Coordinates of C-alpha atoms and ligand atoms in Angstrom, one line a residue:
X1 CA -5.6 35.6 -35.4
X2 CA -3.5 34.3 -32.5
X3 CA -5.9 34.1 -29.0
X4 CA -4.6 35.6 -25.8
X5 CA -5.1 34.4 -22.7
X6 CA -3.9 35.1 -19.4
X7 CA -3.1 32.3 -16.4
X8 CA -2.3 32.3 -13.4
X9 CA 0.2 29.4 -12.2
X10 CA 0.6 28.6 -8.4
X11 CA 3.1 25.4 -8.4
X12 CA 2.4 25.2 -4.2
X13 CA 4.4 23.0 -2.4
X14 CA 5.7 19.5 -2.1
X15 CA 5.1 17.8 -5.8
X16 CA 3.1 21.0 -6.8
X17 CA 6.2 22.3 -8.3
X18 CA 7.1 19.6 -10.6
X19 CA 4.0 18.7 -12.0
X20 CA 3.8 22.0 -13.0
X21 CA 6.6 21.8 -14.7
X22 CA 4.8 19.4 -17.0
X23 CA 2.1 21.6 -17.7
X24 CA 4.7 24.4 -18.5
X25 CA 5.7 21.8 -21.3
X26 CA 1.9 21.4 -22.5
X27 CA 1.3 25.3 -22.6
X28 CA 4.8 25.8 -24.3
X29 CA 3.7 23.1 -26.8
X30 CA 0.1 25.0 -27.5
X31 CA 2.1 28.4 -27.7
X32 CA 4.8 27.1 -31.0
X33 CA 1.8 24.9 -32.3
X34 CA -1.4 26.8 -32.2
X35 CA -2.5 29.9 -33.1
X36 CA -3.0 30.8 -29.2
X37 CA -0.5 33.3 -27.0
X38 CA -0.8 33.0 -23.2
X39 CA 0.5 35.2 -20.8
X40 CA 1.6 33.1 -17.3
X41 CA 1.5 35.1 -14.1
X42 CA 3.4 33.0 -11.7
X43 CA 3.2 32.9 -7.7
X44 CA 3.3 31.3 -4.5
X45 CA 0.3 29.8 -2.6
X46 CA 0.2 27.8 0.8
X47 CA 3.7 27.3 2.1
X48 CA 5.8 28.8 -0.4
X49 CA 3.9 31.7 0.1
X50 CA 4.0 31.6 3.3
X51 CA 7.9 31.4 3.9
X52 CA 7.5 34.0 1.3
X53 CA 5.2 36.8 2.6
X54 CA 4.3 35.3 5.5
X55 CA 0.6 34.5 4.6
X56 CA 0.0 31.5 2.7
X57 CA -2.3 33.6 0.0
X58 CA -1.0 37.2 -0.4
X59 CA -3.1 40.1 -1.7
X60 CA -1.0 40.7 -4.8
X61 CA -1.2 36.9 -5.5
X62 CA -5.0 37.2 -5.3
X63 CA -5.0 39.8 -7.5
X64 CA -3.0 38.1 -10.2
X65 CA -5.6 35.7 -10.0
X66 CA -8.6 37.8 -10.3
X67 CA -7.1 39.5 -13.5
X68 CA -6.8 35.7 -15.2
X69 CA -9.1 33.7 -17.7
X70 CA -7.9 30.8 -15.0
X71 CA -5.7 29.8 -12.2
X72 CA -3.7 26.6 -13.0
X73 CA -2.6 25.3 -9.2
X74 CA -0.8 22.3 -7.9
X75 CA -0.8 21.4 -4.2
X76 CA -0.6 23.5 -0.9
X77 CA 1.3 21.6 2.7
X78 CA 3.2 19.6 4.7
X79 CA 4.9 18.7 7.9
X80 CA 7.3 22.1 7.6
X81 CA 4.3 23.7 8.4
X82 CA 2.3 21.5 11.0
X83 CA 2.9 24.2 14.0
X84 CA 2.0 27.4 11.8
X85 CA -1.1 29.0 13.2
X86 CA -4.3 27.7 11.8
X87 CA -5.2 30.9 9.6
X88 CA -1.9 31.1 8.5
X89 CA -1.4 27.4 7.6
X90 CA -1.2 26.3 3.3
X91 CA -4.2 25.3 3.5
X92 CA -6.0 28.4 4.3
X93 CA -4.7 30.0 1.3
X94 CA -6.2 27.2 -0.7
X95 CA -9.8 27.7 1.0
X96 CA -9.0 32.0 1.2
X97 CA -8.6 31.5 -3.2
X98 CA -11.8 29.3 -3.3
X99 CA -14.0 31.6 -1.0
X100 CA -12.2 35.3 -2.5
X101 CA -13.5 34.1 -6.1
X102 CA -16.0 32.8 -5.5
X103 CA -15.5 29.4 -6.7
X104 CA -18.8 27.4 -4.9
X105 CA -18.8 24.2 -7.7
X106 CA -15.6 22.4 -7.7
X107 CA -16.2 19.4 -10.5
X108 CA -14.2 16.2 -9.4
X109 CA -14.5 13.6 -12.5
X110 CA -13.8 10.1 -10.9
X111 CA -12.8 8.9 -14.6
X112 CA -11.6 5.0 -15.0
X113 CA -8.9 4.7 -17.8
X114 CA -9.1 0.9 -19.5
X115 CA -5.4 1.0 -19.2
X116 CA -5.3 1.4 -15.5
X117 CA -8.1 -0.7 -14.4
X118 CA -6.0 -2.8 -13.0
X119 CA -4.7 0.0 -10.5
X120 CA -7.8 0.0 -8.8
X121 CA -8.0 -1.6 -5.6
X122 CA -11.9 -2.6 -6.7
X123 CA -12.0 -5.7 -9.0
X124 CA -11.8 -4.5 -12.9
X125 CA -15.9 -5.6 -13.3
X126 CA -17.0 -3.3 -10.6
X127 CA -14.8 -0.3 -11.8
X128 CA -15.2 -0.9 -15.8
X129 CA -15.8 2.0 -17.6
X130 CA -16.8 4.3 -14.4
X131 CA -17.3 8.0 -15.0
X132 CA -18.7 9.6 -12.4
X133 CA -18.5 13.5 -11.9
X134 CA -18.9 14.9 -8.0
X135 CA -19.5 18.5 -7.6
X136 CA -18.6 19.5 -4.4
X137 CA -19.8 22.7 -2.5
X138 CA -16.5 24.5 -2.1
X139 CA -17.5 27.8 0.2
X140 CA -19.9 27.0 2.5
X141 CA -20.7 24.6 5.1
X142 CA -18.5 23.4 8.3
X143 CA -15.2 24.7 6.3
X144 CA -16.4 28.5 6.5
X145 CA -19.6 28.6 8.8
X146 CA -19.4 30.6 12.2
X147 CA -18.9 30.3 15.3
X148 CA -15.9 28.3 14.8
X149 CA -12.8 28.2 17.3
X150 CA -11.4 26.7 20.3
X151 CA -12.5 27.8 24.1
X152 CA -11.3 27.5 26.7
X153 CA -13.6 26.7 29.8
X154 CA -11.7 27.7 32.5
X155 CA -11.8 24.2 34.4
X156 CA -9.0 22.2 32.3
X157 CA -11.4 21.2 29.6
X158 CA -11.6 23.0 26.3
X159 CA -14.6 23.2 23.4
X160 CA -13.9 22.9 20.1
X161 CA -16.7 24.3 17.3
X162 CA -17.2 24.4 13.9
X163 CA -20.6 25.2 12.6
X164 CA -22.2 23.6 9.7
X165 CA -24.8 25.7 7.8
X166 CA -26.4 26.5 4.8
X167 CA -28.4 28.7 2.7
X168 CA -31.1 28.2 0.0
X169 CA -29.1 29.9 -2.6
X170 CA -26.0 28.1 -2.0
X171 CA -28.1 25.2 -2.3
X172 CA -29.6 25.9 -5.4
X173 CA -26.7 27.8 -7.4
X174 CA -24.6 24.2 -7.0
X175 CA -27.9 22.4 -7.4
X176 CA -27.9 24.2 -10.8
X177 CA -24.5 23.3 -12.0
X178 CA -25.1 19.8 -10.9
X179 CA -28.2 19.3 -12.8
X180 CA -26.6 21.2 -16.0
X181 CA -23.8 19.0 -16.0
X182 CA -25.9 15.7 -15.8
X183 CA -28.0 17.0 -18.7
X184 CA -25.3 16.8 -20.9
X185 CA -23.8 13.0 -19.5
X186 CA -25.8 10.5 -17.7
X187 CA -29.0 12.4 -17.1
X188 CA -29.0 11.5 -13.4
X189 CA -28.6 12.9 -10.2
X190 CA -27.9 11.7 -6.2
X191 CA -27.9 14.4 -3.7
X192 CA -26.4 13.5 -0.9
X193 CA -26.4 14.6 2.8
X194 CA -27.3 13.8 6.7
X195 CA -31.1 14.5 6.3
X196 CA -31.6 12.3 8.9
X197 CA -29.8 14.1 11.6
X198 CA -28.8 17.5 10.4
X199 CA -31.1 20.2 9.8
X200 CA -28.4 21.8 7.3
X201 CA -29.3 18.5 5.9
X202 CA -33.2 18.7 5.5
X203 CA -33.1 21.9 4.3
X204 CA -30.3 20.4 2.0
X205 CA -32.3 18.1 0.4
X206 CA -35.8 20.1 0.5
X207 CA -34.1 22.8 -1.6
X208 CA -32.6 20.2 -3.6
X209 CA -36.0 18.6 -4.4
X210 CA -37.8 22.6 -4.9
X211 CA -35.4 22.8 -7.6
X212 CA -35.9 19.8 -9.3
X213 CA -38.9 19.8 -9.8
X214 CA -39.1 23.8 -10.6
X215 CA -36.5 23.6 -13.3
X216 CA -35.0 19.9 -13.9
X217 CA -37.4 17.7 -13.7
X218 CA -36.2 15.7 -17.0
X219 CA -33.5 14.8 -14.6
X220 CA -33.0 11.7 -12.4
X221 CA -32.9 12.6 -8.9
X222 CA -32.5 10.5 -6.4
X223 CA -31.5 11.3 -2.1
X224 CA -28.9 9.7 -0.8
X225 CA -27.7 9.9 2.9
X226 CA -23.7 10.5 2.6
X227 CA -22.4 7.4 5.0
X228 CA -24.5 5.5 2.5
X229 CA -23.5 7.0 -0.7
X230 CA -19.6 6.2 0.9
X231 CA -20.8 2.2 0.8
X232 CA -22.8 2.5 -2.3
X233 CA -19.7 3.8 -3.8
X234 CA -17.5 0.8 -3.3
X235 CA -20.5 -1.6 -3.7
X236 CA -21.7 -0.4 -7.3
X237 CA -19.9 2.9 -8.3
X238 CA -21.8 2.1 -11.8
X239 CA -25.1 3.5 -10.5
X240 CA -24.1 7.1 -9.8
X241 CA -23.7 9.8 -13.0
X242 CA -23.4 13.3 -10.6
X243 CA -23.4 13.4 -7.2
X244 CA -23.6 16.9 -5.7
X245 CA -23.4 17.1 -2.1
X246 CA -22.0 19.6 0.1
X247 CA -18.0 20.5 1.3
X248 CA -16.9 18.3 4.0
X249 CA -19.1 15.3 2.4
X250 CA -17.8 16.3 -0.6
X251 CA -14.3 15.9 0.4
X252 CA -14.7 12.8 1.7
X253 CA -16.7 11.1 -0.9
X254 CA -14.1 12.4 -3.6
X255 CA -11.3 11.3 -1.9
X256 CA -13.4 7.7 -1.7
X257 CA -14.4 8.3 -5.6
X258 CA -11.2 8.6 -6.5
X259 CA -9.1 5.8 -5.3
X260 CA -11.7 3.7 -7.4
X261 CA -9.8 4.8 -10.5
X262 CA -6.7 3.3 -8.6
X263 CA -4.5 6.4 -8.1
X264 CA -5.3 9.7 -7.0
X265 CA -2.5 10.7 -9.7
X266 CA -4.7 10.7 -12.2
X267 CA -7.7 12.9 -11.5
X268 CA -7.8 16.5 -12.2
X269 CA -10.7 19.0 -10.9
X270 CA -12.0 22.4 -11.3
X271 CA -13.6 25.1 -9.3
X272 CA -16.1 27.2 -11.2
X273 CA -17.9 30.7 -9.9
X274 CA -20.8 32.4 -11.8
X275 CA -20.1 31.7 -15.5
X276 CA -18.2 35.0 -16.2
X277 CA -15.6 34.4 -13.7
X278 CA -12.2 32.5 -14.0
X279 CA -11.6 29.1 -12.7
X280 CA -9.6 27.4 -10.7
X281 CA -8.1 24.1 -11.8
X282 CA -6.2 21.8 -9.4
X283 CA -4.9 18.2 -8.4
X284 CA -7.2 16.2 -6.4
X285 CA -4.3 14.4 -4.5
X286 CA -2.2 16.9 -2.2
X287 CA 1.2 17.8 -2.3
X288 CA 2.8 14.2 -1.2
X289 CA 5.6 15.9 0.5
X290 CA 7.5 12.3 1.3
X291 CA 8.4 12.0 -2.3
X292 CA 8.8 15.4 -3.1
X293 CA 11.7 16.7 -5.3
X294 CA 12.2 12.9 -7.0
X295 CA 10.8 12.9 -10.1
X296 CA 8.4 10.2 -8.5
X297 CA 5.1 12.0 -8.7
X298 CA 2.7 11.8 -11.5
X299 CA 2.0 14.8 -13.1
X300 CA -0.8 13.8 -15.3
X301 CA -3.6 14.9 -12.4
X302 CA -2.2 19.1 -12.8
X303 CA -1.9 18.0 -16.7
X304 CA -5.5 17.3 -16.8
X305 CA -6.8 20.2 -14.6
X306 CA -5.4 22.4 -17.4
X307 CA -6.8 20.8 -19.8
X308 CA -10.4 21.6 -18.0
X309 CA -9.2 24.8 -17.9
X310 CA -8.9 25.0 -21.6
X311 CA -12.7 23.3 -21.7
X312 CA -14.1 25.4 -19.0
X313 CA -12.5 29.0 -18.7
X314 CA -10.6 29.2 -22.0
X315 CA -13.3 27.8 -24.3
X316 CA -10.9 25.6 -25.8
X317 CA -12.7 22.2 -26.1
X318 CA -10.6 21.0 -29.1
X319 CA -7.0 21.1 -27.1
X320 CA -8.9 19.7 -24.3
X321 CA -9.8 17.1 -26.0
X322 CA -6.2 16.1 -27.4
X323 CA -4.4 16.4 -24.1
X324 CA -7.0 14.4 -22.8
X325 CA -6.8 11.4 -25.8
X326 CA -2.7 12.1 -25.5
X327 CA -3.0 10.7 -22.1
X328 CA -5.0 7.9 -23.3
X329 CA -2.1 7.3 -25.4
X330 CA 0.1 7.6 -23.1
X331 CA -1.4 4.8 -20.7
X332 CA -1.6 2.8 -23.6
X333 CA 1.6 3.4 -24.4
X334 CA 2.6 1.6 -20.7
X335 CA 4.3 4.4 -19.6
X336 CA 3.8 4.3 -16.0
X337 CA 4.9 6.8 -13.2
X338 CA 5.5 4.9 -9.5
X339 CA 2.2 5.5 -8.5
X340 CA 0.1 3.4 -11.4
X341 CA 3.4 0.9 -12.3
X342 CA 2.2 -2.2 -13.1
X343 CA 3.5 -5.5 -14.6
X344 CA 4.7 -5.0 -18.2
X345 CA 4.6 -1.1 -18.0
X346 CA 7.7 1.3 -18.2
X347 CA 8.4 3.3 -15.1
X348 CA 9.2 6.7 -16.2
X349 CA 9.5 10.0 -13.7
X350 CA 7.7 13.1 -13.8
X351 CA 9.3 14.5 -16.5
X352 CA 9.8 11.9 -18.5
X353 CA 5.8 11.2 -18.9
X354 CA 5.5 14.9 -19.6
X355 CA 7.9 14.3 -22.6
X356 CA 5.7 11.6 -23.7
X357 CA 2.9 13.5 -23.1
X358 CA 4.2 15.9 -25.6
X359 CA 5.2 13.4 -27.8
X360 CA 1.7 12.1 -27.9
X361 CA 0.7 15.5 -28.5
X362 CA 2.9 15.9 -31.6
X363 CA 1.1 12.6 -33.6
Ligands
IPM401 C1 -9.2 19.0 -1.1 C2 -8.3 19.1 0.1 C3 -8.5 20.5 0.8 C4 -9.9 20.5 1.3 C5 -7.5 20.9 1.8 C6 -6.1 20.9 1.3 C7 -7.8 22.2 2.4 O1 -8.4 18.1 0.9 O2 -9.1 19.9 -2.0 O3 -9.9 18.1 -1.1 O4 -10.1 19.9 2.4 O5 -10.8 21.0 0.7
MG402 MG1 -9.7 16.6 0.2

C-alpha cells in the first residue's frame, strides 16, 4: 500500500528557492523508491508573495497549508523589501504562518557533525560531539504581545513599544514539549529567562518550576538567566541537553547555538502545534539574498528540515533517518558547499551536493 501525503512547499525568497530545489530531488527520490505518493501544493510566502498578491502570506496560501500533513519552507526577505510597511514586510508572513497554526514549539537542534568540526569558530574540544536541542516559544512574547507601535508625541520625539508578556499556559504547553523531548535524549533541562528583571520572567520560571515538579520531576531542571545562558554557551556548550526559553531569547540564543556547529547552513528546525496539527519545517539561516541565484548556498539546512518533517508530521522515522546518515556521508565524502569549504574538501554548488545527496541516498 503506497502512503499519501500532502505538503505544502513555500521556496520564499533569496536562497529559499534553490534549496528547495534540493529537497524537490529528495521527495522525487522517496516518490520512484518507496512505497510513499506525496502530493506538493506549491506557493509564495514573504516577498514573493508579496510582489505577488501584495501580502507576504495570502489567505489561499494559508489555506493550502492548513489542508497539509506539513509545510516544507525556505527563507522569507531582503533589501527589495526594506521600505515595505511593517505588516506587510516577508517577515510578517513568516510570523502570520507560525501564529495562524498555531505552531508555539519551534525545535532548533544545534547538532555538530565530526566532519565539520573544524567549521566552527569554537576550538574542536569545546564543540566535540555537541547536540543540543532549543525549543523556542514561537507565538507569544515581545513578537506578538500588545500594545506594540510607534507614537508620536507631538514635541519632535517619538515612542516606540513592544510589549513582552506571557501566560501560564503558553508557559507550560512549551514547558511540556521541552521536558518530553529531554526525556527521550539527555534527560536535562535549562529554562532560561530575565527573572531578575522581568516579571514575564518570574512568572516564566515559577510556571516553569510548578511544572516540573507536577509532572517531570525525573527531569534535570536547572534556571538559567538568558545573557548567561549566551556566555555559558560559548564557554561549555557540553553542559546543556534542552534549553527552552521564550521567542526573542530564543532567537537569539539559536542564532548563538548555531554558529557553534560552524555554519548556519547546516541546521534545520521545526515548528510543532498541538500533536494533531501539521508542522512547519524551515532553515535556521535566512534567505542570504547577497548570494542569491549562484548555486553558492547550502541546501542541506531545507534538506534536513524535511527530513524532520518525515520524523515529526509524516511519521516517517526510517527516511529520516537515511537522509540524515546520507548527509553524514556526504560530509564525509568532503563535499563542501562555500559556506563549510575547508582544506582538502570539494567545493560543489547547491545542486551539485543535492546530487550527491541523492547519490548517498541510492547506497
Ligand atoms: C528566525 C528569524 C525570524 C524570527 C524572522 C525572519 C522573522 O530570525 O526564524 O529566527 O525572528 O523569528
Ligand atoms: Mg532568528
Amino acid at each position: 500500500m503506497t502512503k499519501k501525503y500532502t505538503l505544502t512547499i513555500l521556496p520564499g525568497d533569496g536562497i529559499g528557492p534553490e534549496a528547495m530545489a534540493e529537497v524537490r530531488k529528495v521527495i522525487d527520490w522517496l516518490k520512484n523508491n518507496k512505497a510513499l505518493s506525496f502530493t506538493l501544493h506549491e506557493d509564495d510566502i514573504g516577498g514573493a508573495a508579496y510582489d505577488r498578491y501584495g501580502v507576504p502570506l495570502a489567505d489561499e496560501t494559508l489555506e493550502k497549508c492548513h489542508a497539509s500533513d506539513a509545510v516544507i519552507m525556505g527563507s522569507v526577505g531582503g533589501p527589495k523589501w526594506d521600505n515595505v510597511d511593517y505588516d506587510k514586510r516577508p517577515e510578517a508572513g513568516l510570523l502570520r504562518l507560525r501564529k495562524e497554526m498555531g505552531l508555539f514549539a519551534n525545535l532548533r537542534p544545534a547538532l555538530v557533525f565530526d566532519a565539520l568540526i573544524d567549521a566552527s569558530t569554537l576550538k574542536p574540544e569545546i564543540v566535540k560531539g555537541l547536540d543540543i536541542l532549543i525549543v523556542r516559544e514561537l507565538t507569544g512574547g515581545v513578537y506578538f504581545g500588545e500594545p506594540r507601535g510607534i507614537e508620536d508625541l507631538g514635541n519632535g520625539q517619538r515612542r516606540g513599544i513592544n510589549t513582552q508578556v506571557y501566560e501560564t499556559y503558553e508557559i507550560e504547553r512549551v514547558g511540556r514539549v521541552a521536558f518530553d523531548l529531554a526525556r527521550k535524549r539527555g534527560n536535562k533541562v535549562h529554562s532560561c529567562e530575565k527573572a531578575n528583571v522581568m516579571e514575564s520572567g518570574k512568572l516564566w520560571r515559577e510556571d516553569i518550576t510548578a511544572l516540573h515538579q507536577a509532572e517531570f520531576n525525573d527531569v534535570t531542571l536547572e534556571h538559567m538567566y538568558a545573557d548567561n545562558c549566551a556566555m555559558q554557551l560559548l564557554r561549555n556548550p557540553s553542559q546543556f541537553d534542552v534549553i527552552v526559553t521564550d521567542n526573542l531569547f530564543g532567537d537569539i540564543l539559536s542564532d548563538a547555538a548555531a554558529m557553534l556547529t560552524g555554519s548556519l547552513g547546516m541546521l534545520p528546525s521545526a515548528s510543532l502545534g498541538e500533536a494533531d496539527k501539521a508542522g512547519l519545517y524551515e532553515p535556521v539561516h535566512g534567505s542570504a539574498p547577497d548570494i542569491a541565484g549562484q548555486g553558492k548556498a547550502n541546501p542541506l539546512a531545507t534538506i534536513l528540515s524535511f527530513a524532520m518533517a518525515l520524523r515529526y508530521s509524516l511519521d516517517l522515522s526510517n527516511e529520516a533517518d537515511a537522509i540524515e546518515s546520507a548527509v553524514q556521508d556526504v560530509l564525509n565524502n568532503g563535499q563542501r558547499t562555500p559556506d563549510i569549504m575547508a582544506d582538502g574538501c570539494t567545493e560543489v554548488s547547491t545542486a551539485q551536493m543535492g546530487d550527491a545527496l541523492i547519490k548517498a541516498l541510492e547506497q
